[in-house]
Coordinates of C-alpha atoms in Angstrom, one line a residue:
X1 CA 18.4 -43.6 -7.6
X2 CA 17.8 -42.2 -11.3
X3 CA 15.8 -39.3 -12.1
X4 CA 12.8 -41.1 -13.5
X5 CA 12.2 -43.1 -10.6
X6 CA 12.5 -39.9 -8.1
X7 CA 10.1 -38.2 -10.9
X8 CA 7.6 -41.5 -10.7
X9 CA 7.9 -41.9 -7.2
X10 CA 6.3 -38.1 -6.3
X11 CA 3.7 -38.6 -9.1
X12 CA 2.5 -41.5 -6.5
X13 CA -0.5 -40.8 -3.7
X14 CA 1.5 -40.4 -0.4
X15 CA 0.3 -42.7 2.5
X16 CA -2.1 -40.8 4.2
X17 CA -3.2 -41.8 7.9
X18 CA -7.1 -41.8 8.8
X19 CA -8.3 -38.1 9.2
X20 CA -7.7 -37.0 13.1
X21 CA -10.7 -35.8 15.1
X22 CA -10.4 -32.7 16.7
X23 CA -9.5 -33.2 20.1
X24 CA -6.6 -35.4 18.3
X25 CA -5.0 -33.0 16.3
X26 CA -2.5 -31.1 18.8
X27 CA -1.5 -34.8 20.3
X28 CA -0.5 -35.6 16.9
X29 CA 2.1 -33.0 16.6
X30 CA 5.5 -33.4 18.1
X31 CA 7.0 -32.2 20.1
X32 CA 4.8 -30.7 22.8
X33 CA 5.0 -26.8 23.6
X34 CA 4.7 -25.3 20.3
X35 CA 8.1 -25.4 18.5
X36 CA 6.9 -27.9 15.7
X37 CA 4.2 -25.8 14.5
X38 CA 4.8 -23.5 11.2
X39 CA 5.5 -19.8 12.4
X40 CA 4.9 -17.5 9.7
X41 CA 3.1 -17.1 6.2
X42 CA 5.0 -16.6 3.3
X43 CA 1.8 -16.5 0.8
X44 CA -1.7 -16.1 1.2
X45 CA -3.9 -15.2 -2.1
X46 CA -7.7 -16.5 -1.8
X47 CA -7.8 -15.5 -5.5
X48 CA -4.8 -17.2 -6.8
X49 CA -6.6 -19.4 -9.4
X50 CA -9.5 -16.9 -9.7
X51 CA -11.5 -17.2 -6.6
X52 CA -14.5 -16.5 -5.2
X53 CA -12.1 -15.5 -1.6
X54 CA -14.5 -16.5 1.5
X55 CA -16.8 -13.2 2.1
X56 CA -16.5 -12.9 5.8
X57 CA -13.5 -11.1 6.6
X58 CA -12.8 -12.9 10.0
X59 CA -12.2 -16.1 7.6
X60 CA -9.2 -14.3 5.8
X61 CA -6.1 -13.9 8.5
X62 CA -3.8 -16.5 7.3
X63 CA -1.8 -16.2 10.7
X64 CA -4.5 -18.5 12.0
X65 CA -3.2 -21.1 10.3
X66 CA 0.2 -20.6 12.5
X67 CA 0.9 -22.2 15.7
X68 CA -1.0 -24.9 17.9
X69 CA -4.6 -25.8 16.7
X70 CA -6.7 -23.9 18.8
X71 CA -9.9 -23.9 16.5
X72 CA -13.4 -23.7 18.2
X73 CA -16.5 -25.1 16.8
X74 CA -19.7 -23.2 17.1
X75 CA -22.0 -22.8 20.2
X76 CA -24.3 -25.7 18.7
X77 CA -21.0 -28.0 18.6
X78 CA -21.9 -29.0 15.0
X79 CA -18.0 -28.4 14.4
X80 CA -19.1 -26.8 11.0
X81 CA -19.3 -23.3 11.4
X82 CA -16.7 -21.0 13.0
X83 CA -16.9 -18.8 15.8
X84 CA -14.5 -15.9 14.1
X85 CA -10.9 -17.7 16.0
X86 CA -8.7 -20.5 15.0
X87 CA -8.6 -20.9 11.2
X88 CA -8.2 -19.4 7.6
X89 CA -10.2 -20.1 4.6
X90 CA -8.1 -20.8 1.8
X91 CA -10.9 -19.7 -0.8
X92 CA -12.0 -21.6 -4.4
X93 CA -8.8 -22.9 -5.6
X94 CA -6.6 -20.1 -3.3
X95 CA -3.2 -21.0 -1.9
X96 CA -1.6 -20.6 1.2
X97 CA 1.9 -21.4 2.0
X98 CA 3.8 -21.7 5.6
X99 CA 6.8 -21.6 6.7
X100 CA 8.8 -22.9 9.6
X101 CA 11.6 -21.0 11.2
X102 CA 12.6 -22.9 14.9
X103 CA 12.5 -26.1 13.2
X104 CA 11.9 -28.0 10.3
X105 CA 9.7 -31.2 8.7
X106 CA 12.1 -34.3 8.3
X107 CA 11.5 -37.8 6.7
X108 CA 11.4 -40.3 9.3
X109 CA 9.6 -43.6 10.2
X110 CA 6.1 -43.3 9.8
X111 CA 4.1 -39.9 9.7
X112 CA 6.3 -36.5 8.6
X113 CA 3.9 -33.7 9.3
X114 CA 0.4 -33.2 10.2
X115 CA -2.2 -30.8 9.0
X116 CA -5.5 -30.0 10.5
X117 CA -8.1 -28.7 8.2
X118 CA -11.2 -27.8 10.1
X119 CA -15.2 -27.6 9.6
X120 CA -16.6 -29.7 6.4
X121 CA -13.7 -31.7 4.9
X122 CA -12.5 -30.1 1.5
X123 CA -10.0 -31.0 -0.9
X124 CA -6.6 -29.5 -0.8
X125 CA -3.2 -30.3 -2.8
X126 CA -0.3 -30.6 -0.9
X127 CA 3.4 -29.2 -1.6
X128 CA 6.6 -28.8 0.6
X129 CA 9.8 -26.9 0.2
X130 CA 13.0 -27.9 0.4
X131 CA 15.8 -26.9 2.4
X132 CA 18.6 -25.8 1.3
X133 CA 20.8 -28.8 2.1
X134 CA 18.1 -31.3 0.8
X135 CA 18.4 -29.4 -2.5
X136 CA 21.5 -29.9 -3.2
X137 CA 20.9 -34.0 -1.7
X138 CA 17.9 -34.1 -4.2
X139 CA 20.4 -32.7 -7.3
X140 CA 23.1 -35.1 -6.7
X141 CA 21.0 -38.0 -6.2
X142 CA 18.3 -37.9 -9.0
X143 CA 18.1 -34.6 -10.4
X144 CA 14.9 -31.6 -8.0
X145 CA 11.9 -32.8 -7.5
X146 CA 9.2 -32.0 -9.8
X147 CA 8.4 -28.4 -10.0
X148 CA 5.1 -27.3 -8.1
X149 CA 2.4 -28.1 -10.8
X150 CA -0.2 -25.6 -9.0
X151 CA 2.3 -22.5 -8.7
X152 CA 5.5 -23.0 -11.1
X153 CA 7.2 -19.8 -9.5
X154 CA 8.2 -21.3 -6.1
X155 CA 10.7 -23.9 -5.2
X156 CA 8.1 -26.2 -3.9
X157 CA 8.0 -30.3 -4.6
X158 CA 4.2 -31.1 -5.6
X159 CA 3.2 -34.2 -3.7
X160 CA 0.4 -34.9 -6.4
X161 CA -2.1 -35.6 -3.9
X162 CA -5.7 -34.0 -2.9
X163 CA -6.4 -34.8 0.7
X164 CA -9.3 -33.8 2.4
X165 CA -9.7 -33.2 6.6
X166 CA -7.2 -33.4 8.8
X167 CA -4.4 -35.3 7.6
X168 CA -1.0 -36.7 8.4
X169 CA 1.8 -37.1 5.6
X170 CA 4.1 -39.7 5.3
X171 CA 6.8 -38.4 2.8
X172 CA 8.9 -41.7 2.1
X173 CA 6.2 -42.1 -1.0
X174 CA 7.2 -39.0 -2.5
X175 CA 11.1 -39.5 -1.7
X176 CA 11.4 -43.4 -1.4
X177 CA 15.5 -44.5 -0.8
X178 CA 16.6 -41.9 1.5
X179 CA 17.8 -42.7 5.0
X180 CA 15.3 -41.6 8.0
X181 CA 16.2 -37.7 8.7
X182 CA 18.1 -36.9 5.2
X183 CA 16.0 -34.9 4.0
X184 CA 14.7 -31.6 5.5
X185 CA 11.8 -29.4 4.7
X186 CA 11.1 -25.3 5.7
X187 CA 7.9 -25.1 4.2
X188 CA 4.4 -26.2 3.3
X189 CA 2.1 -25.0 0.7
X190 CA -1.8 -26.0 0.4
X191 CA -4.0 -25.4 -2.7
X192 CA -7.3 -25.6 -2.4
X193 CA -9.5 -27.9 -4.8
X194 CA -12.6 -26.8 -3.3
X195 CA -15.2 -27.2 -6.3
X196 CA -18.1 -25.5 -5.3
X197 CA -18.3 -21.6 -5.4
X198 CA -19.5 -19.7 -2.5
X199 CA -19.4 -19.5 0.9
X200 CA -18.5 -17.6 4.2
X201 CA -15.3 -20.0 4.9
X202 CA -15.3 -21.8 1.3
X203 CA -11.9 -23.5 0.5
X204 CA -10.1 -25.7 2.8
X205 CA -10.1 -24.1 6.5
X206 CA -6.7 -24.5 7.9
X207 CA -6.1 -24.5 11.6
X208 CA -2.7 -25.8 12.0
X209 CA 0.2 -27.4 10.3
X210 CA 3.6 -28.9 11.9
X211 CA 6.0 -31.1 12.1
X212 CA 5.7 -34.6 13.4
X213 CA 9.2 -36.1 14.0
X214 CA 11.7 -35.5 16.3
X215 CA 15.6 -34.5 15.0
X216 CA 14.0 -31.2 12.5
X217 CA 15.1 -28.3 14.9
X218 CA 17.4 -26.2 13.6
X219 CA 20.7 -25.7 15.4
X220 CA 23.3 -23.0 14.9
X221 CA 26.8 -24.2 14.7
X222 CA 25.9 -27.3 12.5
X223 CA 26.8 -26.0 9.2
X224 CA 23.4 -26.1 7.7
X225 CA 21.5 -22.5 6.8
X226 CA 18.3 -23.3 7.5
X227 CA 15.0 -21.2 8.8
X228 CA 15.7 -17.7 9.9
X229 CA 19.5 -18.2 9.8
X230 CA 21.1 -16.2 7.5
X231 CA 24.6 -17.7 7.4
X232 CA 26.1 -21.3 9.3
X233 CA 30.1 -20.9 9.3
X234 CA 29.8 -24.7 12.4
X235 CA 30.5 -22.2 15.4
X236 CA 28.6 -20.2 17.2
X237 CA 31.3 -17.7 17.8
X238 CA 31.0 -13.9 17.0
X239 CA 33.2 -11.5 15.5
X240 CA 34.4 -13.8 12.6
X241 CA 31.4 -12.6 10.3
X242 CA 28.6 -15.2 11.5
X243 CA 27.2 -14.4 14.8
X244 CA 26.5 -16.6 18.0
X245 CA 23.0 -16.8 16.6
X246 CA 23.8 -17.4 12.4
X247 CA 23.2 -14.2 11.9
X248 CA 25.5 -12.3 9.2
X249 CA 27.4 -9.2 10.7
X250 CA 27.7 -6.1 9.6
X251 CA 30.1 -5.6 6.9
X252 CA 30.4 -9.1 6.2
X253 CA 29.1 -11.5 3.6
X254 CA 28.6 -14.8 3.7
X255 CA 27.9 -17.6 1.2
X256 CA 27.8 -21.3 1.1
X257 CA 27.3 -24.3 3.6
X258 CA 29.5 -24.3 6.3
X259 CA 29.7 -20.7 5.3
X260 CA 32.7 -18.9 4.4
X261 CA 32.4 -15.0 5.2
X262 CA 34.5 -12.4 4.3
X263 CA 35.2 -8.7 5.3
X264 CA 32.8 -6.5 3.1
X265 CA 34.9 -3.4 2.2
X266 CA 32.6 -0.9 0.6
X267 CA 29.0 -2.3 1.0
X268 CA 26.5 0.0 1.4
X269 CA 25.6 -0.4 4.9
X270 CA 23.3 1.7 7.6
X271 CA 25.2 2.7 10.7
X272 CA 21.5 3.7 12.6
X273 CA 22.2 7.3 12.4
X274 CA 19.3 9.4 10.6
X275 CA 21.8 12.2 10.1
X276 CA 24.1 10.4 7.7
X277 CA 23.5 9.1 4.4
X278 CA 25.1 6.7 1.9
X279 CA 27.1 4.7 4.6
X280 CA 29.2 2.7 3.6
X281 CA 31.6 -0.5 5.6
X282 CA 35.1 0.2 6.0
X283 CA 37.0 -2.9 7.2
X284 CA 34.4 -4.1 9.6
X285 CA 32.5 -0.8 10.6
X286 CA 29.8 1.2 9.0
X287 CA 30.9 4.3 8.0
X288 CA 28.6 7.4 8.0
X289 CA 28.3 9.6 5.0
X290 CA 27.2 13.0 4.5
X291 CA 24.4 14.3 6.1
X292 CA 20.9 14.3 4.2
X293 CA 19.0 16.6 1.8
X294 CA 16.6 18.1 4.3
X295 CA 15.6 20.9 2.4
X296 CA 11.7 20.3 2.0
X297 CA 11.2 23.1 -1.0
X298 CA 9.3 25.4 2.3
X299 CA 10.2 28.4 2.6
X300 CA 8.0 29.1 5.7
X301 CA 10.1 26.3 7.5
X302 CA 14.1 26.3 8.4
X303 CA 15.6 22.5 7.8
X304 CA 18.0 21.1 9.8
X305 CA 18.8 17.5 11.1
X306 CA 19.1 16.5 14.4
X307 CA 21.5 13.3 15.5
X308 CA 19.3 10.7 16.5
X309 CA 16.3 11.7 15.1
X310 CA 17.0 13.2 11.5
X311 CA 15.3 15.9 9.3
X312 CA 13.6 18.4 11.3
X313 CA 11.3 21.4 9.8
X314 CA 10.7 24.5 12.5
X315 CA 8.2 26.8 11.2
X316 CA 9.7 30.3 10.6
X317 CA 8.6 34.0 10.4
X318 CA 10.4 34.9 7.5
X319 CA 9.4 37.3 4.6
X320 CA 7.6 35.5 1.8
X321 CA 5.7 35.6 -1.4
X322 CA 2.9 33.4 -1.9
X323 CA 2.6 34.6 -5.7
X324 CA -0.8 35.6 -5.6
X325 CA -2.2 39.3 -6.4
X326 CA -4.7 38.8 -3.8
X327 CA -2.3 39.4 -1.1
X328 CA 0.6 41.7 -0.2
X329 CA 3.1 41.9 2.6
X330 CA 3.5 38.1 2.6
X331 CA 4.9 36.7 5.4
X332 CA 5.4 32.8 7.1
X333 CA 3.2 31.7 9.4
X334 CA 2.4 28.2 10.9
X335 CA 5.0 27.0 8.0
X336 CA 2.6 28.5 5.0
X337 CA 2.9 31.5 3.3
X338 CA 0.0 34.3 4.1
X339 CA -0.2 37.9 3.4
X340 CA -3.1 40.4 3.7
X341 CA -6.1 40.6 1.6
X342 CA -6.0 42.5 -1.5
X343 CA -9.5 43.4 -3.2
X344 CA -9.3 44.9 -6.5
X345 CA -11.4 48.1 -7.5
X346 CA -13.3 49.0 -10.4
X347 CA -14.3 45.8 -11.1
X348 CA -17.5 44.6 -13.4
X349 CA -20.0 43.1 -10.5
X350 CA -22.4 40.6 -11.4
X351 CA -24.8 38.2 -9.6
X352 CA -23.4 35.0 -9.7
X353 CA -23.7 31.6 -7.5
X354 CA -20.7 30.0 -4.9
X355 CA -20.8 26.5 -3.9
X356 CA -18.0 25.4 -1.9
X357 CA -17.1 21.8 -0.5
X358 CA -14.5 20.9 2.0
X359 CA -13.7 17.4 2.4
X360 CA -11.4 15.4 5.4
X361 CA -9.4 14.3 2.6
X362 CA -8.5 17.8 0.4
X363 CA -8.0 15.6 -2.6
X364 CA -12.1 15.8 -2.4
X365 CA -12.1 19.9 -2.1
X366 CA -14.1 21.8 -4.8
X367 CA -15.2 25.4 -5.5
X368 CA -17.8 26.3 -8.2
X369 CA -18.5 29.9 -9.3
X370 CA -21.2 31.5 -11.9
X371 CA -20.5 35.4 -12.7
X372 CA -23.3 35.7 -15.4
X373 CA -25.2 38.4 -16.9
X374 CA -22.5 40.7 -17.8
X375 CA -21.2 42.8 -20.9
X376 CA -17.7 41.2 -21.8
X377 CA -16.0 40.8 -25.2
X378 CA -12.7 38.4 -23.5
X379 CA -11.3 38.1 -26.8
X380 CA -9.3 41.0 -25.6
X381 CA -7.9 39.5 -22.9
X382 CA -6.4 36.5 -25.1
X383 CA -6.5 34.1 -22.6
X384 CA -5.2 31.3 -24.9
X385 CA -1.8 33.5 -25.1
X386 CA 0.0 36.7 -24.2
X387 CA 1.1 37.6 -20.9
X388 CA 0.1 37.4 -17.0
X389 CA -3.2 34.8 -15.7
X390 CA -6.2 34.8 -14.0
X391 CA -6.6 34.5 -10.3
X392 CA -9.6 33.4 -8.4
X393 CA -9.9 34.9 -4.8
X394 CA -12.4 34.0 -2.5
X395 CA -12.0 36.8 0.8
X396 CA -15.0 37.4 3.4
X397 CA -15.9 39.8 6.6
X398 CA -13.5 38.0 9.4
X399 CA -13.3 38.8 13.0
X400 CA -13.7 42.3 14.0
X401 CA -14.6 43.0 10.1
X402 CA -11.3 42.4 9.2
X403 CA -11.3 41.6 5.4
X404 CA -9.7 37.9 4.7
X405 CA -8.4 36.4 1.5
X406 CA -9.6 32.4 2.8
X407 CA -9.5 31.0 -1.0
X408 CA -7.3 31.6 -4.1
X409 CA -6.8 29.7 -7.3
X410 CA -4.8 30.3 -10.9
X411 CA -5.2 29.6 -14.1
X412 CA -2.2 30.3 -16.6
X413 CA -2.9 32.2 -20.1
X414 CA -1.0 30.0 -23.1
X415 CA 0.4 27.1 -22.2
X416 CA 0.1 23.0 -22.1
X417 CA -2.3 21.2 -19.7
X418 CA -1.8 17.4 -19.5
X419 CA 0.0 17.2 -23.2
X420 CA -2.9 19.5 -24.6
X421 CA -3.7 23.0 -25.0
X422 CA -4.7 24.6 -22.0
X423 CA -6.8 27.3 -23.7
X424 CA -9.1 26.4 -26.6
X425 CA -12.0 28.3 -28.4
X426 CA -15.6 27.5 -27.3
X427 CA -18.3 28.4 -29.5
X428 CA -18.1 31.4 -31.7
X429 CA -17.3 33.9 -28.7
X430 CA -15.9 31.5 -25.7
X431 CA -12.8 30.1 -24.3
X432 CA -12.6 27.2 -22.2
X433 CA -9.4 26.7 -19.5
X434 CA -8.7 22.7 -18.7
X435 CA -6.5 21.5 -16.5
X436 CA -7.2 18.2 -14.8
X437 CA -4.1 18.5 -12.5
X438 CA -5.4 21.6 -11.1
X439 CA -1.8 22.6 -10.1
X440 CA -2.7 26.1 -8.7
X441 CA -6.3 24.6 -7.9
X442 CA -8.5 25.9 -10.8
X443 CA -9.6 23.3 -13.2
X444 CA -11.6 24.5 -15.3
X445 CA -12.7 28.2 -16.7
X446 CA -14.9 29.5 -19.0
X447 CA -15.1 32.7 -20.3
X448 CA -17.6 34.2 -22.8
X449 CA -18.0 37.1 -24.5
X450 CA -21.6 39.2 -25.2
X451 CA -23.7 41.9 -25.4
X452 CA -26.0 43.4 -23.9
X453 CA -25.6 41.3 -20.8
X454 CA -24.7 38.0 -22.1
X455 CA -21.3 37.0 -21.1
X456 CA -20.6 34.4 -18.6
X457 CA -17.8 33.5 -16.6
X458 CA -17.8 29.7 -14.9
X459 CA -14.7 28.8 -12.6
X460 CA -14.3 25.3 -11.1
X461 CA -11.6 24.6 -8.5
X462 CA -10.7 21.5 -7.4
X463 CA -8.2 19.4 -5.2
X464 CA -4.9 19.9 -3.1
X465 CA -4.5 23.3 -4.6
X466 CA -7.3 25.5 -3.7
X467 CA -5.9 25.2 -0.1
X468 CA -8.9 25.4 1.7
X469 CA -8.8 26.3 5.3
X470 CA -9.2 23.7 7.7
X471 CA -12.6 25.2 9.2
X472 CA -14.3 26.6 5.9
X473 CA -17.2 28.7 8.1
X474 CA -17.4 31.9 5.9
X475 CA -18.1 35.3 7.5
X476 CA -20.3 38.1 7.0
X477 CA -20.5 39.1 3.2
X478 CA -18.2 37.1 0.8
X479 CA -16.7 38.0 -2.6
X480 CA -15.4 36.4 -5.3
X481 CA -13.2 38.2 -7.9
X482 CA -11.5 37.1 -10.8
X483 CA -8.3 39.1 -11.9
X484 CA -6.8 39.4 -15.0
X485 CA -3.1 40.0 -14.5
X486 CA -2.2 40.8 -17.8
X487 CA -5.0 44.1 -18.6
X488 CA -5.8 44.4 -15.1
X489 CA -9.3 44.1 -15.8
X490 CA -11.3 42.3 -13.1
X491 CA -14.7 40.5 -12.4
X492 CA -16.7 40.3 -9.1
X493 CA -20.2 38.7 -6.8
X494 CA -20.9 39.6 -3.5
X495 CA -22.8 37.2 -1.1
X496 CA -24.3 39.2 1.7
X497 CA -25.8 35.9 3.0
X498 CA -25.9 32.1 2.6
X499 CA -28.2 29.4 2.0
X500 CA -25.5 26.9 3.5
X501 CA -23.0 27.7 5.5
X502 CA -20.7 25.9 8.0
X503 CA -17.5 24.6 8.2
X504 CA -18.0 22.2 5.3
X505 CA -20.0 23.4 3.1
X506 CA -20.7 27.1 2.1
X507 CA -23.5 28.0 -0.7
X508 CA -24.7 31.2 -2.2
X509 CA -26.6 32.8 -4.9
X510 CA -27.3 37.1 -5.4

């Protein structure tokens, strides 16, 4: 048979059977039991030309389109609306593709394989896939069949054809001259031609889809690698690289039809043991390598790995330093660095305002603080250079009065935030901190200078990084300072009480 008359003869309408009612559609599929219905879903995209997708969500598992029909019509029995079960919505122009692993779809006398579309008939095109045997049949007879029009990436034969309902497929239209059970098929692909645009279920609602002659199971041991096997070597004996079941064993490889395996000397390989790493096959066993990088960059935990289950972090009590001036005697606890509060002294105090959000996901956290009012000239400070940084520390009145450090943040003097200058001038006597990353958890500060009572400080937190305590709930009188490492000079607001406070939210204002 030449190539152009394979190439004409798919281009042809396939001879499609009257459309099956619904109480005809599982006697229609052989055999009985369930084996000749496709088993899993290799794509699913309700958007593949562009959509709209169907907008009910229950219309959008593809698995529903696996197995025996089992579709149920609505209370009123009108057969056109669905009851949430039994069937997936392709969507405007979406695809859907199925594949069959236990057996396969096979050209024989009469009808091939069946599908059942569901609810108002809608026009679909239809594609199958061959297997890997009928590939190489379809080569040396006439050259592959013609590439899938609809989705030119996959290996699919287009059957030219838009049928709408529930349909059966006779195949010798699309491969006329081949002998009854030649050629063998793993997969079916439907594209919707749906031309309207909206709708719960719009597309082509697909209940079911199998195979619907007899001689298409797959069989280890026959030399063919079809479905889920991964190698076919014509036994079904283990231990020579291709199992009992056509699987390939570990440490071998296997190619070709009957397949010819070989000892895999060197392959990467995974011998199931967390503790070892890089494994590798030597003859026919895998080989465990060294043991795993545990170390998780904690100091507050000691890393080990345990056979059988693998990297394991214990929390630890060990000394620490948490690199923060608002704390000393650091020490691990609960696998994070804490130590106890240190207030500074002598510090400018200002009113100022403290809003404070703490969110489930700590992504979301944020801090807000206003010193205003003050007599400041920062310029001496240079916070776009020189040495040291500023750190924000949030403490309050704990249990017993104990003083708490509960919040601290840092913002770097000099230095380059997110390819730009961290510290730029603002205005003829500000300076304005950026760091979108918030890596020590302040984004933003603003400094500037004045007299008599004119300068203004403005600190932002935000993120990971301003480590916010699970339960924010603030106690008795809180106080915000900000510290200048480098001159030592410092800046402070109390907040004796709240307007909000619980353990979300806290908010202030003296």
């Amino acid at each position: 048979m030449t190539t152009r008359r394979l190439l004409l003869a798919i281009g042809c309408l396939l001879g499609l059977a009257a459309p099956l009612r619904a109480d005809e559609c599982a006697s229609n599929f052989y055999p009985p039991g369930g084996t000749a219905f496709a088993d899993s879903v290799l794509a699913y995209d309700p958007f593949f030309a562009g959509g709209p997708a169907p907008s009910d969500p229950k219309y959008v598992n593809p698995s529903q389109a696996l197995g025996a029909p089992n579709f149920m019509p609505d209370a009123g029995g009108s057969g056109g609306e669905f009851n949430g079960t039994g069937a997936v919505a392709v969507g405007r122009r979406g695809l859907l593709s199925v594949r069959f692993t236990d057996n396969l779809i096979v050209n024989g006398t009469g009808n091939d394989f069946a599908l059942c579309e569901v609810g108002t008939p809608e026009p679909y095109f239809l594609s199958v896939r061959p297997a890997n045997a009928t590939v190489r049949t379809l080569l040396q007879n006439a050259g592959f069949c013609l590439t899938n029009l609809r989705n030119p990436n996959d290996a699919f034969c287009d059957l030219a054809v838009a049928p709408t309902g529930r349909t059966s497929v006779d195949l010798d239209s699309a491969f006329p001259g081949f002998a009854a059970g030649e050629l063998r098929f793993d997969a079916v692909q439907i594209v919707d031609n749906t031309p309207f645009n909206g709708g719960d279920q719009i597309g082509a609602d697909i209940d079911a889809v199998g195979a619907t002659q007899a001689g298409g199971f797959i069989a280890c041991g026959d030399g063919r690698v079809e479905g889920n096997e991964t190698c076919d070597d014509s036994n079904t004996m283990a231990g020579d690289g291709c199992s009992a079941t056509c699987r390939t064993e570990l440490c071998w490889q296997c190619s070709g039809e009957p397949s010819s395996c070989m000892v895999a000397n060197g392959l990467p390989c995974d011998d199931g043991e967390p503790c070892t790493a890089n494994d590798s096959c030597q003859a026919t066993v895998c080989v465990g390598g060294p043991p795993p990088d545990c170390d998780d960059a904690n100091v507050c935990t000691t890393d080990s790995c345990t056979l059988g289950v693998g990297c394991v972090h214990a929390n630890n009590s060990l000394p620490c330093d948490d690199d923060s001036s608002c704390s000393s005697g650091d020490s691990c606890s609960g696998g994070v660095c804490r130590g106890n509060a240190v207030e500074a002294s002598g510090c400018s105090v200002r009113p100022g305002k403290l809003r404070i959000v703490n969110r489930d996901d700590d992504s979301g956290d944020s801090l807000v603080w206003i010193w205003a009012t003050g007599d400041e000239d920062f310029s001496s400070t240079h916070p776009s250079s020189g040495p040291g940084h500023y750190e924000l520390c949030v403490f309050d009145a704990g249990p017993m009065s104990t003083r708490r450090l509960r919040i601290a943040g840092r913002a770097d003097k000099g230095g380059i935030c997110n390819d730009q200058i961290c510290w730029k001038p603002s205005g003829a006597t500000g300076y304005r901190y950026k760091n979108f990353a918030a890596p020590f958890g302040v984004r933003q500060l603003f400094l500037k200078s004045g007299t008599p009572d004119k300068a203004k400080i403005l600190a932002k937190g935000r993120g990971v990084a301003l480590d916010l305590p699970g339960d924010l709930d603030l106690a008795g009188t809180v106080r915000v300072q900000l510290k200048d490492s480098g001159s030592g000079a410092c800046w402070e607001s109390t907040f004796p009480t709240a307007q909000v406070s619980d353990e979300k939210r806290y908010k202030a204002k003296q």
